[in-house]
GROMACS .gro file of C-alpha atoms in nm:
model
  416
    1UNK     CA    1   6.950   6.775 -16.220
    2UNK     CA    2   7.190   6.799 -16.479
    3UNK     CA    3   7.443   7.030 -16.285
    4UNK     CA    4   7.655   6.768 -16.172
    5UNK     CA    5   7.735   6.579 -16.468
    6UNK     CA    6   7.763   6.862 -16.686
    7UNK     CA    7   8.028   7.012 -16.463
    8UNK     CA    8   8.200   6.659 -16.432
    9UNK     CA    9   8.196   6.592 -16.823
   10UNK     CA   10   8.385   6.940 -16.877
   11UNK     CA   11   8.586   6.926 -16.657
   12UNK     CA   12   8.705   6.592 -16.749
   13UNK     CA   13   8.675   6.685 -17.099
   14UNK     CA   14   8.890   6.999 -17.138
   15UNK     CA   15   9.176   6.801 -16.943
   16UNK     CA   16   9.115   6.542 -17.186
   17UNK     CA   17   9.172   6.773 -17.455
   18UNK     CA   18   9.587   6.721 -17.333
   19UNK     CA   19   9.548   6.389 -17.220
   20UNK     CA   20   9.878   6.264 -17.413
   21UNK     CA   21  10.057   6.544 -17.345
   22UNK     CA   22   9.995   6.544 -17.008
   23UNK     CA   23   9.982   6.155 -16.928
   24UNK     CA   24  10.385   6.195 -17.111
   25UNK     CA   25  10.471   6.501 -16.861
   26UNK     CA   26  10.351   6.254 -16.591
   27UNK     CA   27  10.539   5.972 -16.647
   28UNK     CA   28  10.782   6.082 -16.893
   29UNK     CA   29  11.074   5.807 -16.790
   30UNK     CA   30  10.792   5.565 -16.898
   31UNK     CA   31  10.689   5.710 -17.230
   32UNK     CA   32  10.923   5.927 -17.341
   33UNK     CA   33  11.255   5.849 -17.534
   34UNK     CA   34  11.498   6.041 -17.622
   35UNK     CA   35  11.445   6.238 -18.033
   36UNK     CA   36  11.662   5.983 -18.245
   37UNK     CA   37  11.859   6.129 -18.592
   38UNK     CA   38  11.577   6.216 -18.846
   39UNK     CA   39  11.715   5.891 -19.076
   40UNK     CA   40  11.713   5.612 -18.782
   41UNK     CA   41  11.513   5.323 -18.826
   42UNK     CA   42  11.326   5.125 -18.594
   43UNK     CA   43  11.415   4.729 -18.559
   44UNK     CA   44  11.156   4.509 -18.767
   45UNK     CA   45  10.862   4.400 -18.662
   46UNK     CA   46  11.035   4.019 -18.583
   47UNK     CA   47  11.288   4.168 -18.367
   48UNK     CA   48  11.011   4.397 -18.179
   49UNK     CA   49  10.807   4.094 -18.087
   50UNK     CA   50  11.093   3.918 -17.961
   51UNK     CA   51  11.186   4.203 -17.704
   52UNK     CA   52  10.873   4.189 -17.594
   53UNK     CA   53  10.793   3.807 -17.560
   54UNK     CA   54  11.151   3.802 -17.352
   55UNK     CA   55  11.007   4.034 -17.130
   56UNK     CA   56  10.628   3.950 -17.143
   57UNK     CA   57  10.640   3.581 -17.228
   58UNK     CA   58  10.293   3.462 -17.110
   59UNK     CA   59  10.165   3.713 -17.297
   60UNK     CA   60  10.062   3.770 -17.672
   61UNK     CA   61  10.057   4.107 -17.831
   62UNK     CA   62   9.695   4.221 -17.927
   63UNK     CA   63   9.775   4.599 -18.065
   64UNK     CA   64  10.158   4.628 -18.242
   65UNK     CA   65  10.233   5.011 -18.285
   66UNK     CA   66  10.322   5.081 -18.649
   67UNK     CA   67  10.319   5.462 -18.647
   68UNK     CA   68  10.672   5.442 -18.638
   69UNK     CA   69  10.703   5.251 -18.963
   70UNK     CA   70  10.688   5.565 -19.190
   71UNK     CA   71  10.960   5.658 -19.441
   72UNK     CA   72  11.316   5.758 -19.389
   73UNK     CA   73  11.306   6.110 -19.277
   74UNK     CA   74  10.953   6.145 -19.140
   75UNK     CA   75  11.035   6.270 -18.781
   76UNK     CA   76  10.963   6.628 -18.629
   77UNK     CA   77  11.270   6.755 -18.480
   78UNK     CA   78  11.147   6.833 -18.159
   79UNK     CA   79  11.285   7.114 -17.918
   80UNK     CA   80  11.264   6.918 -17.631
   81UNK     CA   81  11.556   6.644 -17.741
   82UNK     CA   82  11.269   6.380 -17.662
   83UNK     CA   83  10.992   6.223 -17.846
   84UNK     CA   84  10.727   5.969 -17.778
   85UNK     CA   85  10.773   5.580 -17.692
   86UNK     CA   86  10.628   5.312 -17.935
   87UNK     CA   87  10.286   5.199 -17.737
   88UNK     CA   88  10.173   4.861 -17.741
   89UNK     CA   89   9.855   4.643 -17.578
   90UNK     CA   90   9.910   4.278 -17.512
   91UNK     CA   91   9.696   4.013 -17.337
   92UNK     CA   92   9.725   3.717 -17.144
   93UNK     CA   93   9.703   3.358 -17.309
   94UNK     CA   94   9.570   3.064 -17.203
   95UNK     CA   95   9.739   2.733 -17.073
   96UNK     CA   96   9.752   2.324 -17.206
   97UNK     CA   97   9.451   2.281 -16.910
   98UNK     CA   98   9.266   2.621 -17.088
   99UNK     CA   99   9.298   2.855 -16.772
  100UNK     CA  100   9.383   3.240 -16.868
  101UNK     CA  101   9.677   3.370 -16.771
  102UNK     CA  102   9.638   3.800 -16.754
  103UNK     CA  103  10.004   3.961 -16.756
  104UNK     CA  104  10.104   4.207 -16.507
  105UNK     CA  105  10.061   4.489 -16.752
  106UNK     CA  106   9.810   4.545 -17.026
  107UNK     CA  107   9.967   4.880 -17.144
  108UNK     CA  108  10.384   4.856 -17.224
  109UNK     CA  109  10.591   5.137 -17.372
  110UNK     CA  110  10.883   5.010 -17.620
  111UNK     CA  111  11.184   5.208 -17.744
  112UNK     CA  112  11.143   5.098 -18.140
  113UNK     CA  113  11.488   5.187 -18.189
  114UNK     CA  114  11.689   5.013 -17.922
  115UNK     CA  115  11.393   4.730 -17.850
  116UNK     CA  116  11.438   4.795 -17.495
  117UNK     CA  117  11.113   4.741 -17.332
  118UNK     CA  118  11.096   5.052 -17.132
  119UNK     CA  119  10.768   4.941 -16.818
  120UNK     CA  120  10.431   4.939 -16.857
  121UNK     CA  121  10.092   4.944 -16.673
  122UNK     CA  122   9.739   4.802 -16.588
  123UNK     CA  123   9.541   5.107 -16.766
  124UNK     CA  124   9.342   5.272 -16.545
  125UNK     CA  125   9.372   5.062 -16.258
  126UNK     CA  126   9.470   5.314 -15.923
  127UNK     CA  127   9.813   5.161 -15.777
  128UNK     CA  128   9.869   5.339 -15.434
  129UNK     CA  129  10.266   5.272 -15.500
  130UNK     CA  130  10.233   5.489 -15.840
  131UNK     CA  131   9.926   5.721 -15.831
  132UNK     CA  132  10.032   5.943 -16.119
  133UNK     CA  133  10.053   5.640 -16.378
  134UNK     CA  134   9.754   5.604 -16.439
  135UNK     CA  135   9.603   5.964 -16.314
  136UNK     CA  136   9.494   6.025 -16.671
  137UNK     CA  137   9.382   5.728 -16.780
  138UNK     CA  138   9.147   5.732 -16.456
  139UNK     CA  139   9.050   6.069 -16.582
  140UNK     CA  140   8.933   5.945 -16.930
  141UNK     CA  141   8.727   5.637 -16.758
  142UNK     CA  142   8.547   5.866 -16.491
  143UNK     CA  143   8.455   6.134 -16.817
  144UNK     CA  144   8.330   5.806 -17.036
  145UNK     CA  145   8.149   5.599 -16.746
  146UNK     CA  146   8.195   5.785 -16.412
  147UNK     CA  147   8.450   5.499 -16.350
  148UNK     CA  148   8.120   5.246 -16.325
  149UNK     CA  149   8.236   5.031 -16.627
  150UNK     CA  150   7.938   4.936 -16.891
  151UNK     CA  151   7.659   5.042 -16.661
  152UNK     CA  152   7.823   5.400 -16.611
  153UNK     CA  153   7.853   5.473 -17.004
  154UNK     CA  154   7.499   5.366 -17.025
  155UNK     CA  155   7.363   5.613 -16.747
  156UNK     CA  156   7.605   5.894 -16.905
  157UNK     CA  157   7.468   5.829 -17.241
  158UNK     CA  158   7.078   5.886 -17.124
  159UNK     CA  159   7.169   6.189 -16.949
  160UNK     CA  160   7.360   6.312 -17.261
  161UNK     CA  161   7.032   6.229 -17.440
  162UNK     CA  162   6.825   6.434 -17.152
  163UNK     CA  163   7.088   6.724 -17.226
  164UNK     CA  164   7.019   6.719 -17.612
  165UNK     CA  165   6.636   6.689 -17.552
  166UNK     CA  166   6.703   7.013 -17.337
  167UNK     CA  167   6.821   7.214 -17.586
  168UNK     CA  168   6.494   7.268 -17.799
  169UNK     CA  169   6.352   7.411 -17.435
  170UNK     CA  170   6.603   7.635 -17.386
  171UNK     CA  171   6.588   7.769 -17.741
  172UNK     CA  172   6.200   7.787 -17.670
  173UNK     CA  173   6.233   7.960 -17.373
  174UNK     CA  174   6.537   8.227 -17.499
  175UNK     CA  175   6.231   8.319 -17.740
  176UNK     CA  176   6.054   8.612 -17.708
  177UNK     CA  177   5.708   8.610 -17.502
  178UNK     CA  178   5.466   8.795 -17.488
  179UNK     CA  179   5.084   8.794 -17.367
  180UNK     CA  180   4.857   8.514 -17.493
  181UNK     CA  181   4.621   8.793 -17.678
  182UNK     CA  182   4.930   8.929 -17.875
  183UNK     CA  183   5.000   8.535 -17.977
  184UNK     CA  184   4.651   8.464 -18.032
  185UNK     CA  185   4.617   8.720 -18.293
  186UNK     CA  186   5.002   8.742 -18.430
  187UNK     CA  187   5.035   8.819 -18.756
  188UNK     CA  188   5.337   8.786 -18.983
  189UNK     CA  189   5.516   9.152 -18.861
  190UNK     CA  190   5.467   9.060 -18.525
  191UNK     CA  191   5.641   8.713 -18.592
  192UNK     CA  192   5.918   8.913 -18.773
  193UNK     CA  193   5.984   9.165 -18.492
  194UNK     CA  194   6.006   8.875 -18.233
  195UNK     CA  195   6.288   8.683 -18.466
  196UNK     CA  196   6.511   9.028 -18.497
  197UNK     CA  197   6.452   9.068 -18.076
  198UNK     CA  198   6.545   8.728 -18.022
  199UNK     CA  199   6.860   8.702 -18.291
  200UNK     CA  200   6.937   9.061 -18.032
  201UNK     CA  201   7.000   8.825 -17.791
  202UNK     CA  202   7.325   8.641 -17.927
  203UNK     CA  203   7.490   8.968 -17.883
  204UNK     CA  204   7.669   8.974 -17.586
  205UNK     CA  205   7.549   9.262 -17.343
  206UNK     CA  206   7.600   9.306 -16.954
  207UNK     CA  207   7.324   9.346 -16.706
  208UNK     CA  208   7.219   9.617 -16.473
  209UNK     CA  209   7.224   9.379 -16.171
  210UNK     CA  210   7.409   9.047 -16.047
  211UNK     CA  211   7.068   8.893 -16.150
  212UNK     CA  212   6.997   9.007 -16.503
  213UNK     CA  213   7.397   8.996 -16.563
  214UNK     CA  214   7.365   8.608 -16.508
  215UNK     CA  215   7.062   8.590 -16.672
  216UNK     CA  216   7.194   8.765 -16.992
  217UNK     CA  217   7.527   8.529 -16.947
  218UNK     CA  218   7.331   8.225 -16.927
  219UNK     CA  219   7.101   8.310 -17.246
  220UNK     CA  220   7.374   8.424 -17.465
  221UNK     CA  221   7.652   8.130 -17.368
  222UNK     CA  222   7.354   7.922 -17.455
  223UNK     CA  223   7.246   8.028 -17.771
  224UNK     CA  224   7.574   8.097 -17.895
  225UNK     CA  225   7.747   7.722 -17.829
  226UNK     CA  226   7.446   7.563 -17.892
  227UNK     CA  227   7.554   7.406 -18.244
  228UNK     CA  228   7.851   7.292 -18.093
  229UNK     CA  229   7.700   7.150 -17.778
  230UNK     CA  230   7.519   6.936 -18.053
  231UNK     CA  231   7.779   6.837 -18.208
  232UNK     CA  232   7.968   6.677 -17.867
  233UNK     CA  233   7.615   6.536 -17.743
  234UNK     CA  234   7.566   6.367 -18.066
  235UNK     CA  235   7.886   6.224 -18.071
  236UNK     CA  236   7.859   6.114 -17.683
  237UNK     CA  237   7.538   5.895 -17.810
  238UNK     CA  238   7.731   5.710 -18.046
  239UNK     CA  239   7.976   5.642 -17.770
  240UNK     CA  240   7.787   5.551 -17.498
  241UNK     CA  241   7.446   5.505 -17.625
  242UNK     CA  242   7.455   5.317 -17.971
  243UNK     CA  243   7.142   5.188 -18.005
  244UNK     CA  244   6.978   5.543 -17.975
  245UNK     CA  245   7.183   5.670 -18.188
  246UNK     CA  246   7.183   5.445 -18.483
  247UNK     CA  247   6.846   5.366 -18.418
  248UNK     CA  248   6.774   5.765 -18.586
  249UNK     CA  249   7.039   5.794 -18.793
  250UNK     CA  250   7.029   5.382 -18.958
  251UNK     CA  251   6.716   5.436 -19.144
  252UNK     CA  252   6.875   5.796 -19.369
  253UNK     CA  253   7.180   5.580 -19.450
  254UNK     CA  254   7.315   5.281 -19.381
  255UNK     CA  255   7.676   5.273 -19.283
  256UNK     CA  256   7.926   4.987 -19.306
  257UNK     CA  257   7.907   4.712 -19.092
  258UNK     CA  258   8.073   4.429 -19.257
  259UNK     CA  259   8.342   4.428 -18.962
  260UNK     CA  260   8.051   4.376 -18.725
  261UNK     CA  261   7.927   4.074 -18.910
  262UNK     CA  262   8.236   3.899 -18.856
  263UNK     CA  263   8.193   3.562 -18.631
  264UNK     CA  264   8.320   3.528 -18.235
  265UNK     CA  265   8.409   3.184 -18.089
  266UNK     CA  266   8.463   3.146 -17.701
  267UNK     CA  267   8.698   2.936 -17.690
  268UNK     CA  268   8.948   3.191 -17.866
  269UNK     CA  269   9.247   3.104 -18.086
  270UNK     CA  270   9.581   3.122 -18.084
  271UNK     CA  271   9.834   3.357 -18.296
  272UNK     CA  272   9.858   3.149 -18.634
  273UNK     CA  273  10.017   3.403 -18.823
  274UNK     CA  274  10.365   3.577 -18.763
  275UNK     CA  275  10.314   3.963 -18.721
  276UNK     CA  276  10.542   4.039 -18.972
  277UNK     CA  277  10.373   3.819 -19.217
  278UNK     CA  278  10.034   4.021 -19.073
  279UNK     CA  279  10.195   4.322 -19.147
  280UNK     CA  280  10.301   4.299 -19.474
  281UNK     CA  281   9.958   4.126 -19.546
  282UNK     CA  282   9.750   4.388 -19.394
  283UNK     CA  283   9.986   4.650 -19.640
  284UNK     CA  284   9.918   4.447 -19.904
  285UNK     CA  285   9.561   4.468 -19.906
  286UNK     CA  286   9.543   4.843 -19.791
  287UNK     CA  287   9.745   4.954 -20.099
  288UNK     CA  288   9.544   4.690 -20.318
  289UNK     CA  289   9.218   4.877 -20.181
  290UNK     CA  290   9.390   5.208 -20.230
  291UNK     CA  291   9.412   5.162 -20.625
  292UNK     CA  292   9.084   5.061 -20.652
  293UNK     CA  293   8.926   5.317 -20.509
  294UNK     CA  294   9.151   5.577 -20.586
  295UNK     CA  295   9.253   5.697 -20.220
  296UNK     CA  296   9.605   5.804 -20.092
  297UNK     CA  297   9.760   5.563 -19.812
  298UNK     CA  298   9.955   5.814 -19.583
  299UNK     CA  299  10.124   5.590 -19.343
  300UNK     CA  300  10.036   5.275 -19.100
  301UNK     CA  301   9.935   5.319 -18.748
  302UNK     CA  302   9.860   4.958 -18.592
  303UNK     CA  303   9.827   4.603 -18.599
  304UNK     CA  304   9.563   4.447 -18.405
  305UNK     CA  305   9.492   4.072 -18.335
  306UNK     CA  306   9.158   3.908 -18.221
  307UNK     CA  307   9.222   3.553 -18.101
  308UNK     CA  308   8.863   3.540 -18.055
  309UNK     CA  309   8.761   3.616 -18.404
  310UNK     CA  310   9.058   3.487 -18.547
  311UNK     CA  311   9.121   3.784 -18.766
  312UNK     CA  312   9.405   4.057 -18.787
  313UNK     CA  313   9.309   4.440 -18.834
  314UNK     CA  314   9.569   4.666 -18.997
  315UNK     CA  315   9.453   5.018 -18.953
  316UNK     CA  316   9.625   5.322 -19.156
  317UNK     CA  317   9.609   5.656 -19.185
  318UNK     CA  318   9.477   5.749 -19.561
  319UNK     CA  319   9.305   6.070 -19.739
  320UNK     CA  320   9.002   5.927 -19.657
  321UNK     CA  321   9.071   6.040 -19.313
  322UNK     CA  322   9.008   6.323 -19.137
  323UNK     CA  323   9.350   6.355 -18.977
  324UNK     CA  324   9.656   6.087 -18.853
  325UNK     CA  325   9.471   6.117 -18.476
  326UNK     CA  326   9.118   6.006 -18.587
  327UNK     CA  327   9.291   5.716 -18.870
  328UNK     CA  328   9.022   5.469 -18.949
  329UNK     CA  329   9.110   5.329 -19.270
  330UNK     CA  330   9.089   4.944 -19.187
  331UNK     CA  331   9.115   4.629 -19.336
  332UNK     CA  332   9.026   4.279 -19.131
  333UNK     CA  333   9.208   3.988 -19.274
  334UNK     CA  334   9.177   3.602 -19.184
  335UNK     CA  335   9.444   3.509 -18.945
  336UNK     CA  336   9.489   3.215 -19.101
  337UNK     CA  337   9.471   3.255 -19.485
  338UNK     CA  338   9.486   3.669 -19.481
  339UNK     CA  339   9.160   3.593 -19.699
  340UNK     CA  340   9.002   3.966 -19.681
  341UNK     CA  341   8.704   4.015 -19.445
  342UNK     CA  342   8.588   4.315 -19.398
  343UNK     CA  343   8.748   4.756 -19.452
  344UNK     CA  344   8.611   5.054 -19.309
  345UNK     CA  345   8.653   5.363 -19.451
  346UNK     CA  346   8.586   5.727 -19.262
  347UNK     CA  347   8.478   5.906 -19.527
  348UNK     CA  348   8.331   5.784 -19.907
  349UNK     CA  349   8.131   5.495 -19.819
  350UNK     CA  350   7.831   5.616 -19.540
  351UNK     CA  351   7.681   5.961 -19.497
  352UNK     CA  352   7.617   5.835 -19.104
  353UNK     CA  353   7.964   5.708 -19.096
  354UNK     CA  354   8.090   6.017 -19.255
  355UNK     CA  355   7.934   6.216 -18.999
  356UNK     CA  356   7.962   5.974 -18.723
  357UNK     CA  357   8.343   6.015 -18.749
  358UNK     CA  358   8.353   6.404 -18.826
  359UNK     CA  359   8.152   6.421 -18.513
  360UNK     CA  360   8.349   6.228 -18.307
  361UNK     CA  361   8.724   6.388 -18.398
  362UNK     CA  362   8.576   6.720 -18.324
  363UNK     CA  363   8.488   6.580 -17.972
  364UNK     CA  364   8.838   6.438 -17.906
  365UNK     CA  365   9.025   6.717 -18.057
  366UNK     CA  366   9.151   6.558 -18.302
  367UNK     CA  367   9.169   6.816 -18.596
  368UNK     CA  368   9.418   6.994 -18.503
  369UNK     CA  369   9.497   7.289 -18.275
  370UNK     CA  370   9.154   7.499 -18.321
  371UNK     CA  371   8.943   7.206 -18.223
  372UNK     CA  372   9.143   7.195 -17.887
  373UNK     CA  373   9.035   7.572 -17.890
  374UNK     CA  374   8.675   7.486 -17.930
  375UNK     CA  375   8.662   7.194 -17.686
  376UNK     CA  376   8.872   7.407 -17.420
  377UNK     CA  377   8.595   7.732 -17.507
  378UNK     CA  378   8.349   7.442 -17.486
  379UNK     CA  379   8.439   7.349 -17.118
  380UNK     CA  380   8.486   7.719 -17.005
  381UNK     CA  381   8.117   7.784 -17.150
  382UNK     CA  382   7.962   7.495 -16.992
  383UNK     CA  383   8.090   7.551 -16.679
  384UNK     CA  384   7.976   7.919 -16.664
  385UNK     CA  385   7.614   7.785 -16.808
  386UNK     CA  386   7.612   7.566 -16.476
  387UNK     CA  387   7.716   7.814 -16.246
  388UNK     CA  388   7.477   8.097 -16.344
  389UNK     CA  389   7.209   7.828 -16.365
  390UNK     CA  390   7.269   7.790 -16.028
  391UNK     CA  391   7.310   8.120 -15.908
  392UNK     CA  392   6.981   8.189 -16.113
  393UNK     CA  393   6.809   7.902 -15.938
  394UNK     CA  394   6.945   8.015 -15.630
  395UNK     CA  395   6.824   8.395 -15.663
  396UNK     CA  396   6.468   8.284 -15.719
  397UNK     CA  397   6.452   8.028 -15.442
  398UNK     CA  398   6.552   8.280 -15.205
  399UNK     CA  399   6.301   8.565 -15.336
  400UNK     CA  400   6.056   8.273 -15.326
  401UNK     CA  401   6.156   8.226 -14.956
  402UNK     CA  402   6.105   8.581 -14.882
  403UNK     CA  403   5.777   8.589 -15.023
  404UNK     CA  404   5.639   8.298 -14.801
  405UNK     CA  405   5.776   8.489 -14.492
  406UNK     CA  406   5.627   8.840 -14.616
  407UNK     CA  407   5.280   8.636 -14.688
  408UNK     CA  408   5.326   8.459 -14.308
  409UNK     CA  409   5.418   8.799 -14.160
  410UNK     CA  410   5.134   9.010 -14.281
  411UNK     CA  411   4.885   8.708 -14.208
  412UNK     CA  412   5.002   8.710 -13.847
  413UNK     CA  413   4.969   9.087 -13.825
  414UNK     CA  414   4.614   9.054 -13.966
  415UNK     CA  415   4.525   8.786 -13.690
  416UNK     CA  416   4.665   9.040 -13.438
   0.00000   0.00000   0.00000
């Protein structure tokens, strides 16, 4: 039953694993510019939002890219001459008569040094004109929700909770067994010897036949990934199946949820503050945080704006972090007043969030090269798991076949 998505979701997952890298080699005239002297800086914030308002101007920016806002000297020489485009999300706005207006693109790609606005793109929506643009982003929606929106995530996250519920089986089953006399009277030497037989079995060894060499394959991929396997379903129910997932892990510790507790109006608001002011507010309070609880800020990464909450979030990377990928150190500031609302920290403040997060950068490879290792061995192993599972499956539906003929044939030759 679970074949089929397990194949899908690695599949998906170990391209994932090079999704920016491979979404750049794609459509590298879109988000690649060319590597800039080590001591260039970008144009301000003002001047960035006025590029792209000229070229977006029913439009309102709703993520500003900051990462490029570090100090002089920060960039990686790069032996390719070429390094990444500044990425920023905008929305559409409503008119005087309050009808929405969504702009062509969702997605645009700025050069930060020149202000040119470079093209952008509907994320994830297939354009038979351009099929590669959004290849990867399609590629990340089908892993996440089988490219079913809300409902999808919610079907993948029940059969990721079928495929954790699994796992004690298989681990049951990998176990030793013997006759129910033997069990009936086991003592604690028996128990012993069954433990050392079955820890035996995470040592890889080949078969005598195709059968037992899949069979031994199967077991030992099995019991050997296993912790990790937990690790990525875990972190696929707090994804796609939150309520599960909190729902065990709420009542050990609670985690921060100040942010969440923050009020939405429908009718939405418009921009009151300048992003620059935003900015420098957001800083403000992140390095006013920073002293009091004693925590490096590292550099900023975004800016994001909720007209329907009416608040700003300034996100940064910190040493409360696990790396710059997997940043979560957040403030959310009124829009209006930059009163403080809510922060979010990764680590320090929540054992669930703490793990939560760990969790969740180990399944998007985002600390550092040997966790794309593991999530690429990940994908290799689960694939294998699959197809011996079904070669197994296959094996004894055929003998099982045979068996019913045999049975038919030798009951026909007795009627003769």
């Amino acid at each position: 039953m679970l074949i089929l998505p397990v194949l899908l979701l690695s599949l998906t997952g170990g391209l994932l694993v090079y999704k920016q890298e491979l979404d750049q080699w794609l459509n590298a005239d879109l988000m690649l510019i060319e590597q800039y002297d080590l001591y260039t800086q970008p144009l301000s914030v003002g001047q960035l939002q006025k590029r792209i308002q000229t070229a977006y101007p029913q439009a309102r920016i709703s993520w500003f890219d900051l990462s490029f806002y570090k100090e002089s000297g920060y960039q990686q020489v790069r032996k390719s001459g070429v390094q990444p485009a500044a990425v920023f999300w905008i929305a559409g706005m409503r008119n005087d008569v309050g009808h929405y207006h969504a702009p062509v693109h969702n997605q645009i790609f700025v050069n930060p040094y020149s202000g040119e606005v470079l093209g952008g793109r509907k994320w994830g929506v297939f354009s038979v004109e351009q099929p590669l643009l959004n290849l990867m982003p399609l590629i990340y929606k089908l892993h996440y929700s089988v490219l079913a929106g809300q409902e999808g995530r919610v079907i993948l996250g029940w059969l990721t909770l079928a495929w954790l519920l699994m796992i004690p089986v298989g681990m049951y089953l990998s176990w030793p067994h013997h006759s129910a006399l033997r069990y009936s009277n086991k003592s604690k030497k028996q128990w012993r010897q069954d433990l050392l037989h079955w820890l035996s079995f995470w040592k890889y060894r080949k078969g005598k036949s195709r059968f037992q060499n899949d069979f031994f394959n199967h077991r030992w991929l099995g019991l050997v990934f296993t912790p990790l396997v937990v690790v990525f379903l875990l972190s696929g129910l707090s994804y796609n199946l939150k309520p599960v997932y909190y729902g065990i892990f709420d009542p050990l510790n609670q985690r921060q949820l100040s942010h969440k507790a923050i009020e939405t109006s429908s009718l939405g608001q418009v921009q009151p503050m300048s992003l620059e002011l935003a900015v420098a507010t957001g800083q403000h309070l992140t390095e006013m945080w920073a002293k009091e609880q004693g925590f490096e800020r590292l550099q900023p990464v975004g800016l994001s704006h909720s007209a329907f909450k009416g608040t700003y979030l300034y996100r940064s990377y910190s040493s409360l972090d696990y790396s710059d990928e997997s940043a979560k150190t957040s403030v959310w500031f009124d829009a209006h007043s930059g009163e403080l609302l809510a922060r979010f920290q990764a680590t320090g403040a929540s054992k669930v969030d703490v793990m939560t997060a760990g969790f969740e950068a180990v399944h998007k490879s985002e600390l550092g090269w040997w966790s794309r290792m593991l999530s690429l061995l990940l994908m290799v192993a689960s694939v294998w798991l699959a197809v011996t599972a079904l070669r197994l499956w296959l094996f004894k539906y055929r003998a099982r076949r045979k068996g019913v003929r045999k049975k038919r044939s030798v009951a026909k030759s007795a009627k003769n």
